[in-house]
Coordinates of C-alpha atoms and ligand atoms in Angstrom, one line a residue:
X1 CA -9.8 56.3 -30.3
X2 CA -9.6 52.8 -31.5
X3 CA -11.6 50.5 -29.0
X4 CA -8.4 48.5 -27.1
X5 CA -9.2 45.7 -24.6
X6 CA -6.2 47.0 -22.6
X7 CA -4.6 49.7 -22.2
X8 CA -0.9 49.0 -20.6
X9 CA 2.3 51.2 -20.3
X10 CA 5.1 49.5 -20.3
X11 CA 7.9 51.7 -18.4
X12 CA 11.9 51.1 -19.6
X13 CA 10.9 48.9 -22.7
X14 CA 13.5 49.6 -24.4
X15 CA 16.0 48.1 -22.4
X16 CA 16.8 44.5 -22.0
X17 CA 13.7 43.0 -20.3
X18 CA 11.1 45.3 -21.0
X19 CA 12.0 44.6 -24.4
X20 CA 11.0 41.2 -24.2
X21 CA 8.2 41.9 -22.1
X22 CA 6.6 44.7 -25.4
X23 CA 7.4 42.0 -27.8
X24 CA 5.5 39.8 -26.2
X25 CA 2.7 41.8 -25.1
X26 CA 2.7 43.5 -28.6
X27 CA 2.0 40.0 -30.5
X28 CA -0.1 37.9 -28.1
X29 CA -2.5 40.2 -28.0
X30 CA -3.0 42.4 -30.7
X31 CA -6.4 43.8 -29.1
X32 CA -4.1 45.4 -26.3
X33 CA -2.6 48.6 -27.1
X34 CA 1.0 49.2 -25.6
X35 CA 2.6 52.4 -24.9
X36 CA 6.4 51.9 -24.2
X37 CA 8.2 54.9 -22.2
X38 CA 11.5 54.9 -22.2
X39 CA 14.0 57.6 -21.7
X40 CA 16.4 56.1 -23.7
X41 CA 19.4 56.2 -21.0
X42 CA 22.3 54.6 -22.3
X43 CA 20.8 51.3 -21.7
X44 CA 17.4 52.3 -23.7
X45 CA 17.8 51.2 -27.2
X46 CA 14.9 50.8 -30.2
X47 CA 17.0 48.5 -31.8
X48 CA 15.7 46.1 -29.6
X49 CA 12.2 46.3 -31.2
X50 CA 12.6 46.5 -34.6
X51 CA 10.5 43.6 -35.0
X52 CA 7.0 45.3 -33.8
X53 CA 7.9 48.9 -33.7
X54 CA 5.6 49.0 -37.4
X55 CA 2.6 47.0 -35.2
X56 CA -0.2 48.9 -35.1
X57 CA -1.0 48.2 -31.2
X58 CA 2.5 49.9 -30.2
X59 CA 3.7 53.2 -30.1
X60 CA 6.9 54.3 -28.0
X61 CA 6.7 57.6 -26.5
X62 CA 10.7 58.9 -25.4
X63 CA 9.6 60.1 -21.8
X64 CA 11.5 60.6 -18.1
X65 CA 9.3 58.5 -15.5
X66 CA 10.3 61.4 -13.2
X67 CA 8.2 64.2 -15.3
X68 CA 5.4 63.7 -13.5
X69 CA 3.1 66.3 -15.8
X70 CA 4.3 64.5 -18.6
X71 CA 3.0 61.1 -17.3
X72 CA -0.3 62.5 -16.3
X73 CA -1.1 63.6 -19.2
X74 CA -0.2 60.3 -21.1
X75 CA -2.3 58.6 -18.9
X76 CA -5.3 60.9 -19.8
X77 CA -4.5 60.8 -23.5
X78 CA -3.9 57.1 -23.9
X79 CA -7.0 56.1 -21.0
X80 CA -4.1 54.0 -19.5
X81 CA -5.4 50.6 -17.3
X82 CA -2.2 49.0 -16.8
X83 CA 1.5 49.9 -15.6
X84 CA 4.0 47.5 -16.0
X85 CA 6.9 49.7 -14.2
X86 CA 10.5 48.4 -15.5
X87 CA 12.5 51.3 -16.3
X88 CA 15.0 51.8 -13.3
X89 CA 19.2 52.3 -13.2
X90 CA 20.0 48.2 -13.1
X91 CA 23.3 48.1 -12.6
X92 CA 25.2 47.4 -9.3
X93 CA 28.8 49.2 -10.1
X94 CA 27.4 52.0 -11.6
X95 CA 25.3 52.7 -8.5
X96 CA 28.5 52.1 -6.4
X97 CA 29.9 55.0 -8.5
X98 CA 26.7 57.3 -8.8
X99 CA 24.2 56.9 -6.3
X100 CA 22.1 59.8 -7.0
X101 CA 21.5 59.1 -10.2
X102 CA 19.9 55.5 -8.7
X103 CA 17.5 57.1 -6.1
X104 CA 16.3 59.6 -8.5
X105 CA 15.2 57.1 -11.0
X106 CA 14.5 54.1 -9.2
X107 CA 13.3 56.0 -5.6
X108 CA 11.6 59.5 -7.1
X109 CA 10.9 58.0 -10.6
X110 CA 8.5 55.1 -9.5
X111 CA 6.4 57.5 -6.5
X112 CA 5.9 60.0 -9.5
X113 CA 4.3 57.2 -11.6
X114 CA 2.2 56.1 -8.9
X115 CA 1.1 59.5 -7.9
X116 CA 0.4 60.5 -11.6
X117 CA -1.5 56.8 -11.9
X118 CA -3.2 57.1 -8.6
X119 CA -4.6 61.1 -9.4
X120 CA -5.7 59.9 -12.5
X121 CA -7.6 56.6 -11.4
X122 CA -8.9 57.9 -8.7
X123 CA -10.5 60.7 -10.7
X124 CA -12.2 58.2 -13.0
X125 CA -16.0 57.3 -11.9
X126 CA -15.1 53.4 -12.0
X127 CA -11.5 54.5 -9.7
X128 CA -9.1 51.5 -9.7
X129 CA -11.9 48.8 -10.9
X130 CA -9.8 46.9 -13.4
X131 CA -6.6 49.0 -13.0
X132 CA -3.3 47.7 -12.1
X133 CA 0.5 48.6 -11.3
X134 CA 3.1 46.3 -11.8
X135 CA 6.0 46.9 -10.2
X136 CA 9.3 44.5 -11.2
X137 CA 12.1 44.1 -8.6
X138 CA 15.0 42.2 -7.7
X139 CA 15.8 39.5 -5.8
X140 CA 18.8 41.7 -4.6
X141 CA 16.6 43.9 -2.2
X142 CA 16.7 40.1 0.4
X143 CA 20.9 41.0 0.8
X144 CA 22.8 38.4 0.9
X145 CA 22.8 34.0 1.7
X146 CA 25.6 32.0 2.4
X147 CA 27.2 28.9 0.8
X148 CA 25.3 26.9 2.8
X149 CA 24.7 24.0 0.1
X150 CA 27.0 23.0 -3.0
X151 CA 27.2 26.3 -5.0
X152 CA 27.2 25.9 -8.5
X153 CA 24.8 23.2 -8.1
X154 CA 22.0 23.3 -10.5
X155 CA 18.9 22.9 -8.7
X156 CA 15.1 21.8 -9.2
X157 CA 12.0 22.5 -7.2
X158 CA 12.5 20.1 -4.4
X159 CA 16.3 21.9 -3.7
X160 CA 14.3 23.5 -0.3
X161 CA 13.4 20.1 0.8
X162 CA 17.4 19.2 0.8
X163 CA 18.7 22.7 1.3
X164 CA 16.1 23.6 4.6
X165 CA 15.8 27.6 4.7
X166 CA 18.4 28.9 2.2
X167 CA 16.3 30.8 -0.1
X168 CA 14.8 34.5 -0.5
X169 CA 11.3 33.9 0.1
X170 CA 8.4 36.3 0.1
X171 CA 8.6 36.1 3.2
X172 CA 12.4 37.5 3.7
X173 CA 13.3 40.4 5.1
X174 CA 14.6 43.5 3.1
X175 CA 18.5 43.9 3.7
X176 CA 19.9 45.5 0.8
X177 CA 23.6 46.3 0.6
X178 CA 24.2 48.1 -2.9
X179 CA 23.1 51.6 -3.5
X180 CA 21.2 49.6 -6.7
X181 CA 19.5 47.4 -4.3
X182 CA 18.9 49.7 -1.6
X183 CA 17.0 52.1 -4.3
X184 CA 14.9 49.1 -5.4
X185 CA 14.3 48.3 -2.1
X186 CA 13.1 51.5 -1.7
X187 CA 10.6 51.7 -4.2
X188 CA 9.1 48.8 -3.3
X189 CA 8.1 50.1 -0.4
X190 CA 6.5 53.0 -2.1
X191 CA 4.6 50.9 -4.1
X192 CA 3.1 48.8 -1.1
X193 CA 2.5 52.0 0.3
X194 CA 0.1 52.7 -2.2
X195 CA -2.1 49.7 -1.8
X196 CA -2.3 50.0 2.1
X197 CA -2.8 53.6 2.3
X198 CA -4.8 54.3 -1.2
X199 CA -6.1 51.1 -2.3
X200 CA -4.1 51.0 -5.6
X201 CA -4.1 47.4 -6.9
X202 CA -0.6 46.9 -6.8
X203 CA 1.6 43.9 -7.3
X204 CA 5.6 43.3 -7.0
X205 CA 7.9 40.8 -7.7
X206 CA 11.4 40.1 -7.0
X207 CA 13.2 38.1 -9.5
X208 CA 16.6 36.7 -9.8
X209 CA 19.6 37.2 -12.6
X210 CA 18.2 37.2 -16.0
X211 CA 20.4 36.2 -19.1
X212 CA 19.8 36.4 -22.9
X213 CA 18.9 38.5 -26.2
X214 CA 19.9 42.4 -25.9
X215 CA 21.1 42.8 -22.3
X216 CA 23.5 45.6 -22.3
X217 CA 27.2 44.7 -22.4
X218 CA 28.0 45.8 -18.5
X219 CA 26.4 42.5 -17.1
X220 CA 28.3 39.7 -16.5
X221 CA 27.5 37.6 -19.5
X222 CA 27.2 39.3 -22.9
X223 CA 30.1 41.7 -21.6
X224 CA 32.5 38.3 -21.1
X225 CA 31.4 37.0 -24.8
X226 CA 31.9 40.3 -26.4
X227 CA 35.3 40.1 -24.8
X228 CA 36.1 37.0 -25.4
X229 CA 34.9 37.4 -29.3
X230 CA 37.9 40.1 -28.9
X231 CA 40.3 38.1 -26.9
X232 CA 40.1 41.2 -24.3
X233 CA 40.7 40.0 -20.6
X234 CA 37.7 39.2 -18.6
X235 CA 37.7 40.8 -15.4
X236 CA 36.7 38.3 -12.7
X237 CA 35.3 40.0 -9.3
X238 CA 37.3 38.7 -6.3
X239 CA 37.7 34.9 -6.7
X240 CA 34.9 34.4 -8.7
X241 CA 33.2 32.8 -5.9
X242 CA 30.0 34.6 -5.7
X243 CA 26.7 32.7 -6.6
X244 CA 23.7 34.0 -8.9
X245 CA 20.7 32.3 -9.8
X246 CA 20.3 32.3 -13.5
X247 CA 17.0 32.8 -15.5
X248 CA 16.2 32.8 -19.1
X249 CA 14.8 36.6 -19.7
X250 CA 12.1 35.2 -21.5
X251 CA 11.0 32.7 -19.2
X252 CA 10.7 36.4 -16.9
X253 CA 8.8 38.6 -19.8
X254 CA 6.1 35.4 -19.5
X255 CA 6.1 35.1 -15.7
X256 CA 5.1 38.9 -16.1
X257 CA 2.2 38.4 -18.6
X258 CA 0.5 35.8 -16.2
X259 CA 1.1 37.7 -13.0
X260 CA -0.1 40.7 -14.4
X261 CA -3.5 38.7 -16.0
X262 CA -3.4 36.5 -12.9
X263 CA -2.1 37.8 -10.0
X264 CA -3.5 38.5 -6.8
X265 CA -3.4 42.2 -6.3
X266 CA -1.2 43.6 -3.1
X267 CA 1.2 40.3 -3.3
X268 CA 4.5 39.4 -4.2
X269 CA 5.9 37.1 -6.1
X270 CA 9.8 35.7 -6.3
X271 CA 10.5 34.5 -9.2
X272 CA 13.8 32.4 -10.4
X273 CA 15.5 29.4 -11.7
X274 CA 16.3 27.1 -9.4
X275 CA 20.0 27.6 -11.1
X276 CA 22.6 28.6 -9.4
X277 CA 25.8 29.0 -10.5
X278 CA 29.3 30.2 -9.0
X279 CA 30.6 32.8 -11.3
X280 CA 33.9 31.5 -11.8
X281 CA 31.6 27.8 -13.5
X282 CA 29.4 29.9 -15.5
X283 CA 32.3 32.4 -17.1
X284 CA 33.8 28.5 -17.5
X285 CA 31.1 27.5 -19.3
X286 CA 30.8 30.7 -21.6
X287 CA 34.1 30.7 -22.4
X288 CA 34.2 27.0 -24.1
X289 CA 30.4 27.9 -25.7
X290 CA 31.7 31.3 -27.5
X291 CA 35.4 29.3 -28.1
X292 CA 33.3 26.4 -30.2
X293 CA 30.7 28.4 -31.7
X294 CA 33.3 30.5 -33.6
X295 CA 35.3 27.4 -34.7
X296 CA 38.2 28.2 -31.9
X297 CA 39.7 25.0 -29.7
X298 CA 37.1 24.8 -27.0
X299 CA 38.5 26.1 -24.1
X300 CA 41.4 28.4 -25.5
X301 CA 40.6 31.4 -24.6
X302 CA 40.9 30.5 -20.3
X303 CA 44.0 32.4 -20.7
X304 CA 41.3 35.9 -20.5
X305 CA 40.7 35.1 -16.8
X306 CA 41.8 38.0 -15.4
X307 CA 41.1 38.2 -11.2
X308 CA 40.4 41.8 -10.3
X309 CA 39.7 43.7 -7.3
X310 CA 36.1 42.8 -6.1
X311 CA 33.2 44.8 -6.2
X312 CA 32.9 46.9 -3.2
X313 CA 30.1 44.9 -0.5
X314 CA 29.7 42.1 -3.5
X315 CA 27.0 39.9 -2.4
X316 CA 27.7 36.4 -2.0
X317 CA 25.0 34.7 -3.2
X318 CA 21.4 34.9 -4.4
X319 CA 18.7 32.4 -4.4
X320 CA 15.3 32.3 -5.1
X321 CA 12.5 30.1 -3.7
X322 CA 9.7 30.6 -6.4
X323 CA 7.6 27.7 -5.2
X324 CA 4.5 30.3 -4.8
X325 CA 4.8 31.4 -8.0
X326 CA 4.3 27.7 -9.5
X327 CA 1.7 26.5 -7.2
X328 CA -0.6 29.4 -7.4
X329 CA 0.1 30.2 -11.4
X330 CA 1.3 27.4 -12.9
X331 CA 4.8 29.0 -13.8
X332 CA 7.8 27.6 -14.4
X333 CA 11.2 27.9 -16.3
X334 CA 10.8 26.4 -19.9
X335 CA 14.6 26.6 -21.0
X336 CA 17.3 24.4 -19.5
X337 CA 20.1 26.4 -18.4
X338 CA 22.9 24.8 -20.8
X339 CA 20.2 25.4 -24.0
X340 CA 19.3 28.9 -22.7
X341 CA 23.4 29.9 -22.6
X342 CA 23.8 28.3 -25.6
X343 CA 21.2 29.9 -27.9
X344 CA 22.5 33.2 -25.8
X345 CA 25.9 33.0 -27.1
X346 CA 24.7 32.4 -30.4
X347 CA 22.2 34.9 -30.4
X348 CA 25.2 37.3 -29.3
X349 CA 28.0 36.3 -32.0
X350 CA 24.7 36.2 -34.9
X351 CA 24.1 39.7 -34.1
X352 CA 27.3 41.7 -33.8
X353 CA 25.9 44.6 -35.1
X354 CA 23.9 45.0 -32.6
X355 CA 26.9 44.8 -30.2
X356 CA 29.1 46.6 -32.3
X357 CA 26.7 49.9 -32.5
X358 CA 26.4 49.6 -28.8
X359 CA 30.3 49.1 -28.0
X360 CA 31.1 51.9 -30.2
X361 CA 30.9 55.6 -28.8
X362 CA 30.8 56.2 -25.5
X363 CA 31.1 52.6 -24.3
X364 CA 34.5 52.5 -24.4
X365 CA 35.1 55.6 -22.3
X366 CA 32.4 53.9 -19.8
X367 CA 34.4 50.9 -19.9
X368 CA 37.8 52.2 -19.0
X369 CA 36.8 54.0 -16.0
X370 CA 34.8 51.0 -14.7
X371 CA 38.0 48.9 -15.0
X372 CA 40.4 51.5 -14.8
X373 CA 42.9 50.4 -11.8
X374 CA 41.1 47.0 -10.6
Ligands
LIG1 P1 18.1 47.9 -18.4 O1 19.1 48.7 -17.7 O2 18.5 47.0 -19.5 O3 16.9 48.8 -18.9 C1 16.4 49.9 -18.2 C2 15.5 50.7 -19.1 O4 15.0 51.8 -18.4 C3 16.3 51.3 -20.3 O5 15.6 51.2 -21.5 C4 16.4 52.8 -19.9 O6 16.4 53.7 -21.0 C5 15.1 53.0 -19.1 N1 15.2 54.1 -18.1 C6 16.2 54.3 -17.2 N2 16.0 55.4 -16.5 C7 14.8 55.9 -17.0 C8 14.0 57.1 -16.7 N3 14.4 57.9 -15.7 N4 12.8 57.2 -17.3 C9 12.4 56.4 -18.3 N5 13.1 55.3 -18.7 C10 14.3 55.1 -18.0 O7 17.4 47.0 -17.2 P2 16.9 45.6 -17.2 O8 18.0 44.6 -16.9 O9 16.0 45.3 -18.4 O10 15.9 45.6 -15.9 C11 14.6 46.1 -16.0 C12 14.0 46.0 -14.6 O11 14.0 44.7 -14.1 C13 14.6 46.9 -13.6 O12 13.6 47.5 -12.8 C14 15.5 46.0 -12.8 O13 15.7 46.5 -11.5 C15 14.7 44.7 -12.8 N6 15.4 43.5 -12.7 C16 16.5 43.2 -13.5 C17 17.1 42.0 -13.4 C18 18.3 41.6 -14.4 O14 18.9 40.6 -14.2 N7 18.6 42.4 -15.4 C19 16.7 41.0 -12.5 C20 15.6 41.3 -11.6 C21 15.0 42.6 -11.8
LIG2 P1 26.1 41.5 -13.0 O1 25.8 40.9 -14.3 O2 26.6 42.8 -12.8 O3 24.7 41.3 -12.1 P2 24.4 41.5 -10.5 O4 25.5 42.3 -9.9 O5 23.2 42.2 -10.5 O6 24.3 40.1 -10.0 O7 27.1 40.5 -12.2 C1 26.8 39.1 -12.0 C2 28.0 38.6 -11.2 O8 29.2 38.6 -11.9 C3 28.2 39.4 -9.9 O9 28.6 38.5 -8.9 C4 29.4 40.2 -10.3 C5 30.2 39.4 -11.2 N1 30.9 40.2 -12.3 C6 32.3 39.9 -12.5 O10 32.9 39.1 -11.8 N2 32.9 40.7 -13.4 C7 32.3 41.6 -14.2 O11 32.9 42.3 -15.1 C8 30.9 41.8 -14.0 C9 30.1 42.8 -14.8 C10 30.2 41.1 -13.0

């Protein structure tokens, strides 16, 4: 066996973050190797790492993070040092449709990778010395804020001093509404759990909306450009009032390499842009980027706007404080927000192929029961 530095699993790296999280893992440190395990749900796709799937420091193994024999054994085989847990269901209106499916991914899925890590560790003669599991949440597992300040307002790090209290801190209690959240929320738990009962060197963080490359066309943004690239109507939830905080997914994948290097075990981190929008600006602001990029008036295709029922207990707004994040590690979002959505779009209409293999099949069954009487 080939003498690695590191040994990490990276859990749902085929899908849209953990695919940025591999990549980068894969090239920055080519004395790392990195297992990716995936199960390849509809939202799992290798096409998302062409680029290093030849590297010789990755393999991808297609595994279920609930078969718990099967993840003990790859932690024996591959001597594994380092869980970065992504893989999870991610997405709020299918969990409003399937629950189950949610708490036995998110829920049973991540307390069978920590029992399978924690039986393993523990039956090493060193135990969890240098070990670690990284668990990645969502700011969604806080509930819900009010419109306390001017939505849509893009904000810096000083917004608390102007804004007072009106972020998701560390600190903030757990009041999750969705069946999505509510699973996450869950599994956070579990994985605290395992630091204050077992001593497992844990860490969790709770991060906001991310945008960008290979995010699967059920999420807000590359669904509306795909749409718009078709002149389809884009179904706006409610009145498009809602408020997310917007993050580059890369500026996430390297928040995760430096609180996984750096982070102090059994805390959690928030991490988020400072960039909150109000849907109804953001769709706005996609519409004229997609409208001039392929040569159309900018601003044409408003017409799509389509207002449709709202998503069942839709939260209003999301906000993260991530001050602790930058004082104790240095982090910070490198991409402006109008740069970010701009080399999104492109990045989007340059590779509809990508789209096109995704959107074909059972997408468009998927697709007309999710929007099927709205
Ligand atoms: P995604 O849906 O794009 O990808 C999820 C990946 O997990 C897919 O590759 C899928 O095949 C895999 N997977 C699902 N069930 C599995 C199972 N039972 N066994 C093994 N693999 C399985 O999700 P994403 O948007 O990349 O989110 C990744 C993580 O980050 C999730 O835990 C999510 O809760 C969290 N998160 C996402 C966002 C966001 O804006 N997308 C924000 C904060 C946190
Ligand atoms: P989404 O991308 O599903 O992320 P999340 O629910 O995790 O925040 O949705 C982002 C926002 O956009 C959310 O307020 C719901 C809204 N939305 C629509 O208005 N229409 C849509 O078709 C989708 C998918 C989302």
């Amino acid at each position: 066996m080939k003498n690695y530095t590191r040994r990490i699993v990276v859990t749902g790296g085929a899908g849209f973050i953990g695919s940025h999280v591999v990549r980068l893992l894969v090239n920055k440190y080519p004395d790392y190797r990195i297992i990716n395990l995936d199960k390849l749900t509809y939202a799992g796709n290798l096409a998302n790492l062409k680029d290093v799937e030849d590297a010789p420091n990755y393999r991808f193994v297609k595994m279920d993070i609930c078969d718990f024999d099967a993840f003990y054994a790859l932690m024996q085989e591959e001597q594994v040092d380092g869980i970065i847990h992504l893989a999870a269901e991610s997405h709020v209106d299918r969990s409003i449709k399937d629950p189950f499916t949610f708490a036995r991914t998110n829920v049973m899925g991540t307390l069978s990778l920590l029992q399978a890590a924690k039986l393993y560790w523990e039956s090493l003669p060193e135990k969890y010395e240098g070990k670690r599991f990284y668990h990645i949440s969502t700011d969604e597992v806080y509930g819900a804020l009010e419109l306390t300040h001017p939505e849509g307002v893009a904000c810096d790090f000083s917004a608390h001093e102007v804004y007072g209290d009106d972020f998701f801190r560390e600190s903030t209690k757990y009041n999750p509404h969705s069946p999505y959240s509510a699973s996450k929320a869950s599994s956070d738990h579990f994985v605290r759990a395992f630091h204050d009962t077992y001593g497992m060197p844990t860490i969790v963080t709770n991060c906001s909306n991310n945008y960008g490359p290979y995010q699967f066309p059920e999420k807000l943004i590359p669904l509306f450009i795909n749409n718009i690239r078709h002149r389809r109507p884009l179904p706006v939830y409610g009145k498009g009032e809602n408020v997310r905080d917007w993050l580059y997914v890369v500026d996430h994948a390297r928040a995760i390499d430096l609180i996984f290097h750096k982070g102090r075990i059994a805390e959690t981190y928030n991490i988020g842009g400072f960039n909150e929008w109000k849907n109804i600006d953001i769709i706005k602001v996609v519409i004229r980027t997609v409208d001039r990029l392929l040569g159309r008036p900018e601003g044409a295709d408003m017409d799509l706007i389509t207002y449709v029922t709202d998503r069942a207990g839709h939260d209003l707004r999301y906000a993260i404080d991530s001050r602790k994040l930058k004082s104790e590690l240095g982090w910070e979002p490198t991409l402006q927000f109008e740069q970010g959505i701009e080399e999104t779009v492109k990045w989007y209409l340059d590779n509809q192929k990508w789209m096109d293999n995704i959107t074909s099949g059972d997408y468009e069954k998927y697709y007309e029961s999710m929007y099927a009487g709205r």
